[in-house]
PDB file of C-alpha atoms in Angstrom:
ATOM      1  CA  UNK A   1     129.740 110.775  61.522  1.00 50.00           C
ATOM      2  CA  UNK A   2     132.134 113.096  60.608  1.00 69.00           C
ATOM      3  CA  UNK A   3     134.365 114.675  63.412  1.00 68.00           C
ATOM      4  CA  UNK A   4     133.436 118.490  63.149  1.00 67.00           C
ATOM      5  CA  UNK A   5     129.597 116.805  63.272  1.00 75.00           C
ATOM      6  CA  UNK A   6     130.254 115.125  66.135  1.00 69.00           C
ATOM      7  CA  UNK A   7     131.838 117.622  68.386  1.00 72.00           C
ATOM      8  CA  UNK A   8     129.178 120.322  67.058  1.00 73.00           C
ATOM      9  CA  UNK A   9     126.578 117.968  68.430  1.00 73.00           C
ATOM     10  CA  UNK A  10     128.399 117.479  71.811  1.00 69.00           C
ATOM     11  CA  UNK A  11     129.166 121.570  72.200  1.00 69.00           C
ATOM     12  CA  UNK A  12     125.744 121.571  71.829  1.00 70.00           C
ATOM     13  CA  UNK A  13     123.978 119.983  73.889  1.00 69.00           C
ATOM     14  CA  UNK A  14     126.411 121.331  76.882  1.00 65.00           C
ATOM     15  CA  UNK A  15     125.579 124.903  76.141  1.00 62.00           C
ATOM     16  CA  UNK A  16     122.478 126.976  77.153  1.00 64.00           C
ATOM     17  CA  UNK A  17     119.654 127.269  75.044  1.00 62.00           C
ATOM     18  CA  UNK A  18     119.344 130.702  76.231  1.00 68.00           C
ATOM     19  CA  UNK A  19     122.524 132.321  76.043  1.00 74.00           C
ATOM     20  CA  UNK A  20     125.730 132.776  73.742  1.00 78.00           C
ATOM     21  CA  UNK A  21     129.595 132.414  74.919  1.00 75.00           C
ATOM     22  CA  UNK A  22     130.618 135.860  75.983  1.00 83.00           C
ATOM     23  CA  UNK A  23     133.837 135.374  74.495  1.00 86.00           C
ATOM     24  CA  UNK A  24     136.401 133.214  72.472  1.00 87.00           C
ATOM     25  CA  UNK A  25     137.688 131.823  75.407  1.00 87.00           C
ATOM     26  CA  UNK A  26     134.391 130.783  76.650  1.00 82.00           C
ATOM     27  CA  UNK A  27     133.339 129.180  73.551  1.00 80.00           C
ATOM     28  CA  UNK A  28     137.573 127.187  72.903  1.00 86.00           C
ATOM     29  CA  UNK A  29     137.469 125.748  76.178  1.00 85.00           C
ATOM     30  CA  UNK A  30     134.663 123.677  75.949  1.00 80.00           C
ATOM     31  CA  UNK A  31     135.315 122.780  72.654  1.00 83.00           C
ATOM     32  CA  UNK A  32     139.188 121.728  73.685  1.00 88.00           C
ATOM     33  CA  UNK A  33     137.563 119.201  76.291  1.00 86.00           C
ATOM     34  CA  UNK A  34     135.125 118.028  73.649  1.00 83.00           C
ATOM     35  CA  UNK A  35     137.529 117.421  71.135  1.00 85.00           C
ATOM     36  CA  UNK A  36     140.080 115.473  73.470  1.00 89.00           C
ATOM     37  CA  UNK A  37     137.063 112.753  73.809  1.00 86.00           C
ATOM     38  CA  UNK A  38     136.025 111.979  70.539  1.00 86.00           C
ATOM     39  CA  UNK A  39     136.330 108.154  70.261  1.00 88.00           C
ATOM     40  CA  UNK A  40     139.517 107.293  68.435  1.00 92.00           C
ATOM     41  CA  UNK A  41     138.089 104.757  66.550  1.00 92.00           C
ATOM     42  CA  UNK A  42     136.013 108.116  64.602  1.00 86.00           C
ATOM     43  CA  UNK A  43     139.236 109.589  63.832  1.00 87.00           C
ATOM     44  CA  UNK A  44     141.060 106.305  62.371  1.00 92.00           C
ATOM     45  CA  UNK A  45     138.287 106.231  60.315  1.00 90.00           C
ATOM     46  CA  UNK A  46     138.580 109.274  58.856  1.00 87.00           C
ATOM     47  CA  UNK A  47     142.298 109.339  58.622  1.00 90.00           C
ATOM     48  CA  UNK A  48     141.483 105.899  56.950  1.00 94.00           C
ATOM     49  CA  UNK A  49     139.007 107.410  54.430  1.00 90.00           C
ATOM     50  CA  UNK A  50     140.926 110.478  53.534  1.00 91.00           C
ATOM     51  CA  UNK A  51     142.219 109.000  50.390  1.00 94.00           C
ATOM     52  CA  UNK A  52     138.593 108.016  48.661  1.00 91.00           C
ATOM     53  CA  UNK A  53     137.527 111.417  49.761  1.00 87.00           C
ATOM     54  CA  UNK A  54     140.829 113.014  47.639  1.00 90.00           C
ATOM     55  CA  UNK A  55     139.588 111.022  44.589  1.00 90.00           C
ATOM     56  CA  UNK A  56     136.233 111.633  45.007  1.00 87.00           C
ATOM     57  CA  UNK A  57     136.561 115.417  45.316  1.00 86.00           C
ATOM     58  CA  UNK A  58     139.501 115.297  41.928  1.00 88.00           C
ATOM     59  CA  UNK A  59     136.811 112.672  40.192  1.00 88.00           C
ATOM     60  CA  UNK A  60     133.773 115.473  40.363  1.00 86.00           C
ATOM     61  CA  UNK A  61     133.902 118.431  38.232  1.00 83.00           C
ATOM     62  CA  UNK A  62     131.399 120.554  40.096  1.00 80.00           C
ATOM     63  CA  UNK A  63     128.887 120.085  42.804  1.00 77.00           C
ATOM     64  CA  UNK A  64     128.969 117.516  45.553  1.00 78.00           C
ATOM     65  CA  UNK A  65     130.917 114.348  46.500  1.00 73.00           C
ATOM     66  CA  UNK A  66     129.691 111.615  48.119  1.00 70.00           C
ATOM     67  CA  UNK A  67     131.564 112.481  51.392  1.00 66.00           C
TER      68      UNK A  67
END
């Protein structure tokens, strides 16, 4: 799971169905607090990864990469 995937998901499901954040401030809070608790072990494995998904995105010409 990627990490802007995973705090999407958990901003989410902690906001009403019904309504829309009235402002910027409303909408960078929650996401702060979100961010702050995504497991570490997601973001060694990303910071782990980052230098397959380099090659991969130099090795394709066009179009998408695996990642």
């Amino acid at each position: 799971m990627e990490a802007y995937d995973g705090l999407g998901k958990a901003i989410s499901q902690r906001r009403s169905p019904t309504r829309t954040p009235a402002s910027l401030q409303e909408l960078k809070l929650p996401s702060l607090e979100k961010w702050a608790l995504l497991p570490q072990i997601l973001i060694d494995t990303l910071i782990n990864s980052m230098e397959a998904r380099c090659e991969a995105c130099i090795a394709v010409p066009s179009g998408h990469t695996p990642y």
